[in-house]
Short mmCIF file of C-alpha atoms in Angstrom, two decimals:
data_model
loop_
_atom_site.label_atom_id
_atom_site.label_comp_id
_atom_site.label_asym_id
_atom_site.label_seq_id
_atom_site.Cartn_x
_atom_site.Cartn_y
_atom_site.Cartn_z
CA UNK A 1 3.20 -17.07 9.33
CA UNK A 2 2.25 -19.98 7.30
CA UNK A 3 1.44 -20.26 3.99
CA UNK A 4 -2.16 -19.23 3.44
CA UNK A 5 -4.90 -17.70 1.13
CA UNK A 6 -5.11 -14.05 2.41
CA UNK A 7 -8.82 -13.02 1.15
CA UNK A 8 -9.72 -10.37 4.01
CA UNK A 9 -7.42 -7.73 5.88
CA UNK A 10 -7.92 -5.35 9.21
CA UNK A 11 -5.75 -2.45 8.77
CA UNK A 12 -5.73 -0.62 11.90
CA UNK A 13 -4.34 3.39 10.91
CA UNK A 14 -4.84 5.76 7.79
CA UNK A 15 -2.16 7.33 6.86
CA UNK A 16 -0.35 7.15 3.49
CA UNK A 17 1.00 3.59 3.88
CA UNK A 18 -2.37 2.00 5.21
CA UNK A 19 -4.03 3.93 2.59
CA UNK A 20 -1.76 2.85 0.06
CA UNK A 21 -2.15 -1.10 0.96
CA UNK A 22 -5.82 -0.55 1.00
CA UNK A 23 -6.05 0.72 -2.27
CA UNK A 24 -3.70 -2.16 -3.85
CA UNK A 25 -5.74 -4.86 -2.02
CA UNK A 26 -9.06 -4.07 -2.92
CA UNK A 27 -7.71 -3.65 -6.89
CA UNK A 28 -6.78 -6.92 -6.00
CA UNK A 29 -10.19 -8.59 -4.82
CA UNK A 30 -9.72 -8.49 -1.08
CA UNK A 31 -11.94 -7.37 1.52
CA UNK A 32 -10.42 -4.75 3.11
CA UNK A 33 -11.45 -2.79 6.11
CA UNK A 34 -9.71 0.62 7.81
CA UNK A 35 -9.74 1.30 11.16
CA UNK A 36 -9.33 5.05 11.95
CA UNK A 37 -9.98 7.86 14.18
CA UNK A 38 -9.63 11.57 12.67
CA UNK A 39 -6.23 12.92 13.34
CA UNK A 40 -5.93 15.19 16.04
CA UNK A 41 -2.04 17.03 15.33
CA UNK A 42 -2.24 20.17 13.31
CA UNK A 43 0.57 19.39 11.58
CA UNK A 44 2.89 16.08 10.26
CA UNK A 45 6.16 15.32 9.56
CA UNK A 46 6.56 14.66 5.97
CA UNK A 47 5.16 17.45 4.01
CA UNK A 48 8.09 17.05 1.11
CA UNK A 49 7.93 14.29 -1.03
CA UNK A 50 10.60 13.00 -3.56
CA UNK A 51 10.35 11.77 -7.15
CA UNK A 52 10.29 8.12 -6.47
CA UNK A 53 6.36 9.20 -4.72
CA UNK A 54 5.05 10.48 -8.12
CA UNK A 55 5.54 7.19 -10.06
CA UNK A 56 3.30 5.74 -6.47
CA UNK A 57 0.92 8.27 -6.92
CA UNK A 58 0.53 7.53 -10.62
CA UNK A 59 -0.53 4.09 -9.77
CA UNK A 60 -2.89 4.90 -7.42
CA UNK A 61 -4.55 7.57 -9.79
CA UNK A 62 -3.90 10.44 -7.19
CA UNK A 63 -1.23 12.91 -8.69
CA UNK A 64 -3.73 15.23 -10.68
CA UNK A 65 -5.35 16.02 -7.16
CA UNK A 66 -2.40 16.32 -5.68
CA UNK A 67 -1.20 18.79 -8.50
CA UNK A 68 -3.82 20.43 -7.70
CA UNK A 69 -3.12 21.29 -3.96
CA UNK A 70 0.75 20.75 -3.76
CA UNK A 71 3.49 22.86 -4.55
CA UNK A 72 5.74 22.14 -7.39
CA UNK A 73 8.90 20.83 -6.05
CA UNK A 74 11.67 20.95 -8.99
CA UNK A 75 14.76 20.72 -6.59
CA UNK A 76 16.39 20.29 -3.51
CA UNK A 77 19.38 22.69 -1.76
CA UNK A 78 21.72 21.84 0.45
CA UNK A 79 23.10 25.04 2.81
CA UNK A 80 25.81 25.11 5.38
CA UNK A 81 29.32 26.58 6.45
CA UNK A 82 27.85 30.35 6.38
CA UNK A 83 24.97 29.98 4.02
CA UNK A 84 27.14 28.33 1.05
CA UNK A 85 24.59 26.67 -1.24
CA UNK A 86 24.39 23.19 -2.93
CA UNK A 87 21.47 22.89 -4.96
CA UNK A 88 19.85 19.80 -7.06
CA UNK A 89 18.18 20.51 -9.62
CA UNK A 90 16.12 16.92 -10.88
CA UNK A 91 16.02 17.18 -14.07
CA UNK A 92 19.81 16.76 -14.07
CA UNK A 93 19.97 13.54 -12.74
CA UNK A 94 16.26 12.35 -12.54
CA UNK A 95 16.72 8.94 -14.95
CA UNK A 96 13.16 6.89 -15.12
CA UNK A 97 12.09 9.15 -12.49
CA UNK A 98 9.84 11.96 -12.71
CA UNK A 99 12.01 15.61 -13.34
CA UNK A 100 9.79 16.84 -10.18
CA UNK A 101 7.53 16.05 -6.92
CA UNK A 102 5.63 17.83 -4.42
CA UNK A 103 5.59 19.61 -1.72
CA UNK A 104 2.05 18.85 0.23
CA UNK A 105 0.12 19.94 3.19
CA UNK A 106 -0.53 16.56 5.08
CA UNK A 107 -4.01 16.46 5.95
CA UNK A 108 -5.17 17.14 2.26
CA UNK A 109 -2.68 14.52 0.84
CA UNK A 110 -3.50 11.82 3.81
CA UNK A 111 -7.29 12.56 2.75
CA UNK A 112 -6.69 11.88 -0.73
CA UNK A 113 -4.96 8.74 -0.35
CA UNK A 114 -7.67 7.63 1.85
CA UNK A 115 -10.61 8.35 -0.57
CA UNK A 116 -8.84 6.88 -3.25
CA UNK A 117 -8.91 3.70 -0.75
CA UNK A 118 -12.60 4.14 -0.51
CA UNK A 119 -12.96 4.42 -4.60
CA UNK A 120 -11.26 1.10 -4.75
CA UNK A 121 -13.60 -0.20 -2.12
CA UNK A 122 -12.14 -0.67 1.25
CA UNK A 123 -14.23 0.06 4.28
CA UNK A 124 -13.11 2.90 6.09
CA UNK A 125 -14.43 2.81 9.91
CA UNK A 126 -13.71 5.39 12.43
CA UNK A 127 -13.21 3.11 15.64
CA UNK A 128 -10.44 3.19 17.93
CA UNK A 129 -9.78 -0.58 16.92
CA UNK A 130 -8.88 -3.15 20.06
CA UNK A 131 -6.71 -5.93 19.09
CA UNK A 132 -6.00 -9.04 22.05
CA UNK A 133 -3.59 -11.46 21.87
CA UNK A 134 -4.66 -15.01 21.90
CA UNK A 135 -2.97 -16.78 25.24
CA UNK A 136 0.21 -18.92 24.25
CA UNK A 137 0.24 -17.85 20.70
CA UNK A 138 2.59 -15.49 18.36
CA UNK A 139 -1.51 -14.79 17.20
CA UNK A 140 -3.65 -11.38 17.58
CA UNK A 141 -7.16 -11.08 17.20
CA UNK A 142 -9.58 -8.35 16.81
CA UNK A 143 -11.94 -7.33 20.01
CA UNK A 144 -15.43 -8.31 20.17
CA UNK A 145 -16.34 -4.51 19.90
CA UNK A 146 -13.80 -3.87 16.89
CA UNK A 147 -14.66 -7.12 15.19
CA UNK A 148 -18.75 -5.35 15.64
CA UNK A 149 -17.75 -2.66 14.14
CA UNK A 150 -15.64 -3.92 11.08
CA UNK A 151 -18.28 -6.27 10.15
CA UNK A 152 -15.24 -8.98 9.06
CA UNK A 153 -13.17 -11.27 10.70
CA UNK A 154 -9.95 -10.92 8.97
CA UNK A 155 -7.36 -13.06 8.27
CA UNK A 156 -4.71 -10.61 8.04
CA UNK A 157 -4.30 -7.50 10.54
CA UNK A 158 -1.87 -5.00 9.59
CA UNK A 159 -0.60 -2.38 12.40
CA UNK A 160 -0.31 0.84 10.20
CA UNK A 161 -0.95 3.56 13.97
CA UNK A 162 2.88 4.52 12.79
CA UNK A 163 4.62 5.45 16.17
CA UNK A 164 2.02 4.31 18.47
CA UNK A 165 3.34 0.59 17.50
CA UNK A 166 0.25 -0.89 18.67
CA UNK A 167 1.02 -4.54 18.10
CA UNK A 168 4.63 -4.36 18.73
CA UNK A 169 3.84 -3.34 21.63
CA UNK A 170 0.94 -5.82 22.80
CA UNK A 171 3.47 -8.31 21.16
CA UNK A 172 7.08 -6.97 23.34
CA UNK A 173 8.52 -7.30 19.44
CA UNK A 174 11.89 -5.16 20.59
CA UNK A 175 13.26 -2.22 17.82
CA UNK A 176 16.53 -0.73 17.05
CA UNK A 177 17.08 3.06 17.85
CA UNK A 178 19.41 5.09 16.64
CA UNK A 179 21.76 6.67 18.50
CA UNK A 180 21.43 10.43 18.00
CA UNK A 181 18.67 11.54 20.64
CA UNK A 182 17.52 15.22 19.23
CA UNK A 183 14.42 16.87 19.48
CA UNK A 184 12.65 18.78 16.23
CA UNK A 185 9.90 21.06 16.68
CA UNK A 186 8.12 22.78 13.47
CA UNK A 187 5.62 25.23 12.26
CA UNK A 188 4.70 27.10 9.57
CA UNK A 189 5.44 30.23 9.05
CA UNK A 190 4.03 33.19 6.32
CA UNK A 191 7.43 33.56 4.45
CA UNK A 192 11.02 32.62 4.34
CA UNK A 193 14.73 33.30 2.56
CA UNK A 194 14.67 30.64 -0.52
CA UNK A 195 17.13 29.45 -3.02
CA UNK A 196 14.77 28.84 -5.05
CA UNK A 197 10.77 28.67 -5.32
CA UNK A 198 9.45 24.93 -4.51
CA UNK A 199 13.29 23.93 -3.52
CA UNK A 200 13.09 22.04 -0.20
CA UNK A 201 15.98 23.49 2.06
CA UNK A 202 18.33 21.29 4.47
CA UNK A 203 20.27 23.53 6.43
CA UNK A 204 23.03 23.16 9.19
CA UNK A 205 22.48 25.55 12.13
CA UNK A 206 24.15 26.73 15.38
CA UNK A 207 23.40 23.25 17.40
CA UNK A 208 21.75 21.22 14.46
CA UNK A 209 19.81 21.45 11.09
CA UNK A 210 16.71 22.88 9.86
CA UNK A 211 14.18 22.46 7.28
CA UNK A 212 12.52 24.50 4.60
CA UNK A 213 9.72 23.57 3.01
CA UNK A 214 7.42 26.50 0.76
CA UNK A 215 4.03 25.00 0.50
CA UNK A 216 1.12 27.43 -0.88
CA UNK A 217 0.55 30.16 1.21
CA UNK A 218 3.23 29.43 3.81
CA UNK A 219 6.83 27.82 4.04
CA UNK A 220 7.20 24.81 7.14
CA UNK A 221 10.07 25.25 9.30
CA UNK A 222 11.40 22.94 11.21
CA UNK A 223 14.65 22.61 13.65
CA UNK A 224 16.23 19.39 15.09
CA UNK A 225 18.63 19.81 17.96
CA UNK A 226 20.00 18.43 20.50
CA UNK A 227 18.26 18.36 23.14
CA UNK A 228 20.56 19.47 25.89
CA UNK A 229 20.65 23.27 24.18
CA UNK A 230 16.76 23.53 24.34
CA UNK A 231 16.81 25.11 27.72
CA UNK A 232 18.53 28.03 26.44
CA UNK A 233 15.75 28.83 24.22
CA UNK A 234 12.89 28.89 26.58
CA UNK A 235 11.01 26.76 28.74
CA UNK A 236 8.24 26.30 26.14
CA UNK A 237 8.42 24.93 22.83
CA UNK A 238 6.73 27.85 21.46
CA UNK A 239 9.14 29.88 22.76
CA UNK A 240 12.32 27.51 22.00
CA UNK A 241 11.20 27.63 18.14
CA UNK A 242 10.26 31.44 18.14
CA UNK A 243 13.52 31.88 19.34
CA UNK A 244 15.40 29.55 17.39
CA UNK A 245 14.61 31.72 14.47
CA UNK A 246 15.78 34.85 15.81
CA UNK A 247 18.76 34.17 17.56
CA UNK A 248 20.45 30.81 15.29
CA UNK A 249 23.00 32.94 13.37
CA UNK A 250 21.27 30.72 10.12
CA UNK A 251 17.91 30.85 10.88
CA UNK A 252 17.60 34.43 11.82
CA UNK A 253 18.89 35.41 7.77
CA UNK A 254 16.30 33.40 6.30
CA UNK A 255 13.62 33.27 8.84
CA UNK A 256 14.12 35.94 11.48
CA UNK A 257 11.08 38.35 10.56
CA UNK A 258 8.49 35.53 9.99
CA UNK A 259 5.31 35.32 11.49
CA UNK A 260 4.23 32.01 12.91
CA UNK A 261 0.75 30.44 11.27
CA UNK A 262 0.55 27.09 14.00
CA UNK A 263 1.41 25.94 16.67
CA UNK A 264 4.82 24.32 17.48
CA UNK A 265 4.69 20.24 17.19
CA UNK A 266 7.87 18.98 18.99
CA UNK A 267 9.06 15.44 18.59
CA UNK A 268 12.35 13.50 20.22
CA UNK A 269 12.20 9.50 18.23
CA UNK A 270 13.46 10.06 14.71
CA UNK A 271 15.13 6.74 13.81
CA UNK A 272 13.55 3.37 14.42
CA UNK A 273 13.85 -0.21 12.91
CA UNK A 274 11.33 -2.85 14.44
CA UNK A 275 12.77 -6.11 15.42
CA UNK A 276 10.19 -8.30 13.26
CA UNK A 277 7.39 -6.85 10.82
CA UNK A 278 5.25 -10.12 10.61
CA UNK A 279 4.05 -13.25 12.42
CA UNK A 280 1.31 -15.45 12.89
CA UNK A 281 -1.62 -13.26 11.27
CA UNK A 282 -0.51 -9.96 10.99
CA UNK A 283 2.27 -7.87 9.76
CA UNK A 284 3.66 -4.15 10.16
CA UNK A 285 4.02 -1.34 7.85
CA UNK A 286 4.49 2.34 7.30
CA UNK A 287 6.13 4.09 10.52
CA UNK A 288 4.78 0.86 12.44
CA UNK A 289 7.87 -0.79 10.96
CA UNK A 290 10.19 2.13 11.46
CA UNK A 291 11.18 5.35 10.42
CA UNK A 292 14.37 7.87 9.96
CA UNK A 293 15.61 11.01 10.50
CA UNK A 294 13.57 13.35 8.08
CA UNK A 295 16.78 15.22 6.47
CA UNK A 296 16.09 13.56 3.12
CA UNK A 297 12.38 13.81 2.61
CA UNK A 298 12.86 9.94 2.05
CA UNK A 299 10.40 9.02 5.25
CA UNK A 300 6.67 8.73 3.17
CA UNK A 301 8.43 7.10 -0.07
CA UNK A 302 10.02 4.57 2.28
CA UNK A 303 6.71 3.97 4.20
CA UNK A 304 4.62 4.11 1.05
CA UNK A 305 6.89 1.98 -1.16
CA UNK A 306 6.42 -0.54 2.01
CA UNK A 307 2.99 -0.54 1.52
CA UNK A 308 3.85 -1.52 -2.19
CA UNK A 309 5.89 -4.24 -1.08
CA UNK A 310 3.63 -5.67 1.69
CA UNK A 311 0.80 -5.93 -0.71
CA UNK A 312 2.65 -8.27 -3.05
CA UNK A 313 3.50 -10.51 0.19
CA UNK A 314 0.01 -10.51 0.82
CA UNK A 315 -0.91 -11.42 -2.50
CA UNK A 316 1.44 -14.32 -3.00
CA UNK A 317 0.40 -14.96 0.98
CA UNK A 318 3.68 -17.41 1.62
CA UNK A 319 6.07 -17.59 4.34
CA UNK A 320 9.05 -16.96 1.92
CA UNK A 321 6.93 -13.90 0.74
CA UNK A 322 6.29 -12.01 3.99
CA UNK A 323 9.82 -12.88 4.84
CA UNK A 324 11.20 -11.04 1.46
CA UNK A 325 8.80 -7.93 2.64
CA UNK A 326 10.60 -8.12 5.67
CA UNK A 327 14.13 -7.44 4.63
CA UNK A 328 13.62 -5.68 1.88
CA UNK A 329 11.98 -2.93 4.52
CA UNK A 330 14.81 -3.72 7.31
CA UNK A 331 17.66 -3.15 4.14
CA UNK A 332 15.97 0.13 3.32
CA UNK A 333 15.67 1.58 6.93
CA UNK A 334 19.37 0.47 7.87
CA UNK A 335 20.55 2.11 4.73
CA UNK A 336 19.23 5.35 4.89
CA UNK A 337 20.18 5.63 8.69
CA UNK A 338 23.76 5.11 7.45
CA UNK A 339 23.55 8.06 4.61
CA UNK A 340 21.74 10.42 7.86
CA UNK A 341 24.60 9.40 9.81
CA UNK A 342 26.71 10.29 6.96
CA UNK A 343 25.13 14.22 7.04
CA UNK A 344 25.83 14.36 10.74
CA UNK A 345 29.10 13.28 10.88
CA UNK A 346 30.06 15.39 8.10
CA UNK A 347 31.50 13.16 5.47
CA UNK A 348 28.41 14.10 3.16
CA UNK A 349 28.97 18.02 3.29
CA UNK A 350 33.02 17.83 3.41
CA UNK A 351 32.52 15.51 -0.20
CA UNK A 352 30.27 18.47 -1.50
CA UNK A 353 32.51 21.41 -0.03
CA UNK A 354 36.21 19.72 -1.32
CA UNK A 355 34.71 19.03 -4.66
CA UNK A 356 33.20 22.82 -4.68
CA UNK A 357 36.59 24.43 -3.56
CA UNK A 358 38.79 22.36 -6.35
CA UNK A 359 36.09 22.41 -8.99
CA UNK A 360 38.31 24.35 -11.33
CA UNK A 361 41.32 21.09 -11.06
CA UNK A 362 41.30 19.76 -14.03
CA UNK A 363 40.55 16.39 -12.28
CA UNK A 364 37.27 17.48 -10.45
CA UNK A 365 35.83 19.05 -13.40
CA UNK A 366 35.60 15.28 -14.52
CA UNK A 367 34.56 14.14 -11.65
CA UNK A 368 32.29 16.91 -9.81
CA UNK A 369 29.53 16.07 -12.53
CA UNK A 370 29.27 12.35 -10.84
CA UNK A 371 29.35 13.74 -7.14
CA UNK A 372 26.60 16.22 -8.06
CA UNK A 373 24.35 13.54 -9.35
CA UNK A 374 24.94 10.93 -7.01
CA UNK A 375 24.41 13.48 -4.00
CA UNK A 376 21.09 14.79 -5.52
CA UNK A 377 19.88 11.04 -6.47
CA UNK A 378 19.70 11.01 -2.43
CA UNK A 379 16.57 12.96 -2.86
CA UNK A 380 14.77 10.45 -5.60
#
């Protein structure tokens, strides 16, 4: 990438991160068009969103909408060894943060970000976009039948198609995977065992963990698992989460008599970190970039507060700048996979569980106020 004066960008994608950049960038007097085709899974990952989202969503002049379809999310719980629970309440440790978030159905709060990218004026196409690399070069270019369509010839192309990694993988740009190799299939369901209303749930199972997540109407569920006890469950995924939830010893207490509202989506990559996120032209962001395990709801903020961060590169439109973007993404995604590896391994429950069982010490009762807030700031 060399230094340049970025006045038009291609984003090809539009979920919350590409919808995100194309709202900042057209505040900002750029030209910005959206490549998209209508999304075809019932369901996606990332329905619970954490504190650090509503100051986003503030700036982009979206959270009264998505008041208005979201459930109020005051809290996070932690449940394990038998159903013991460790809940969070925000407002106990919040800061500058919002006391709250939201918990959101996905296609209404990807279509809100997106219109708000079409107040600010970006062009929103639906085109499955081509992109071509030019022979010899670290450069990509648009398609004749893309550039057609798009009416622009950019001078920036951002790959925002999340796990489809379109230019990394026209590009062979290698990524970092993380070592656990689970599966997690969701649905929603009608109704569920909760701690508390709007609390999102992380729970340890039989062979894994599950989520909880109420949303109006309905409650997602999902279940990540290692892969090698699937087969006991069934031969379908349907029938491996239907019987998850009746025969987990967890699951079956606070989910066993639900009824199932959608189908079962099933996914096996959880934890990603691209090798680069920019070159000659174009850059990465959102998912494209990489993604974690979704045990923290921190998955959208990080791929949203990338979008943040890519749009100041862009602005300033300098080597140095892009190259900032670029590890200030990497540091975040490395991080967090070392706090979910943390949760596996158990260190993160056995601080919670020691500091529960010696709470009345003399000594923890001056120090269990500091592990509470630190362990709940993991969901800001």
């Amino acid at each position: 990438m060399t230094n340049r004066n970025i006045q038009s960008v291609a984003i090809i994608g539009a979920g919350p991160a590409a919808s995100s950049l194309a709202t900042l960038l057209s505040r900002a007097g750029k030209t910005v068009v959206i490549f998209h085709q209508p999304k075809r899974a019932p369901l996606i990952v990332g329905e619970s969103l954490v504190p650090a989202i509503v100051l986003m969503l503030r700036e982009l002049g979206v959270e009264d909408e998505v008041r208005s379809f979201g459930k109020y999310k005051p809290g996070a719980c932690f449940n394990f060894d038998g159903g013991l629970d460790f809940p969070f309440l925000f407002a106990n440790f919040c800061g500058s943060f919002p006391p709250y978030a939201y918990n959101v159905p996905r296609d209404k709060f990807d279509a809100t970000l997106l219109e708000a990218a079409r107040r600010a004026g970006a062009k929103t196409v639906e085109f499955a976009a081509g992109i071509e690399r030019v022979d010899g070069t670290d450069r990509v270019r648009l398609n004749r039948e893309t550039l057609a369509a798009g009416g622009i010839e950019p001078d920036l192309i951002v790959d925002a198609t999340g796990r489809a990694r379109m230019l990394p993988k026209l590009l062979g740009i290698s990524s970092q995977e993380g070592g656990r190799k689970d599966t997690a299939l969701f649905a929603h369901v009608d109704q569920t065992v909760l701690y508390q209303d709007g609390y999102v749930h992380s729970s340890q199972l039989d062979h894994g963990w599950s989520w909880r997540i109420p949303l109006p109407g309905r409650v997602s569920v999902g279940v990540v698992i290692g892969s090698e006890f699937l087969p006991k469950f069934g031969t379908t995924k349907e029938e491996r989460y239907d019987n998850l939830l009746k025969q987990d010893s967890f699951l079956r207490t606070v989910a066993g008599d639900s009824k199932r509202l959608t189908p079962v989506m099933e996914h096996t990559n959880y934890q990603l970190v691209s090798g680069r996120l920019f070159g000659d032209g174009w850059a990465l962001v959102g998912d494209t970039a990489g993604f974690i395990d979704p045990v923290f709801s921190s998955g959208l903020f990080i791929g949203m507060s990338s979008a943040f961060a890519l749009a100041k590169a862009i602005g300033a439109g300098t080597t140095e700048a892009f190259r900032r973007y670029e590890r200030e993404v990497v540091h975040h995604l490395k991080t967090w996979h070392e706090i979910v590896g943390y949760y596996y391994n158990g260190k993160l429950f056995t601080c919670c569980h020691v500091g529960r069982m010696l709470k009345d010490k003399l000594l923890m009762k001056l120090t269990m106020p500091h592990i509470d807030k630190h362990m709940g700031r993991i969901f800001l």
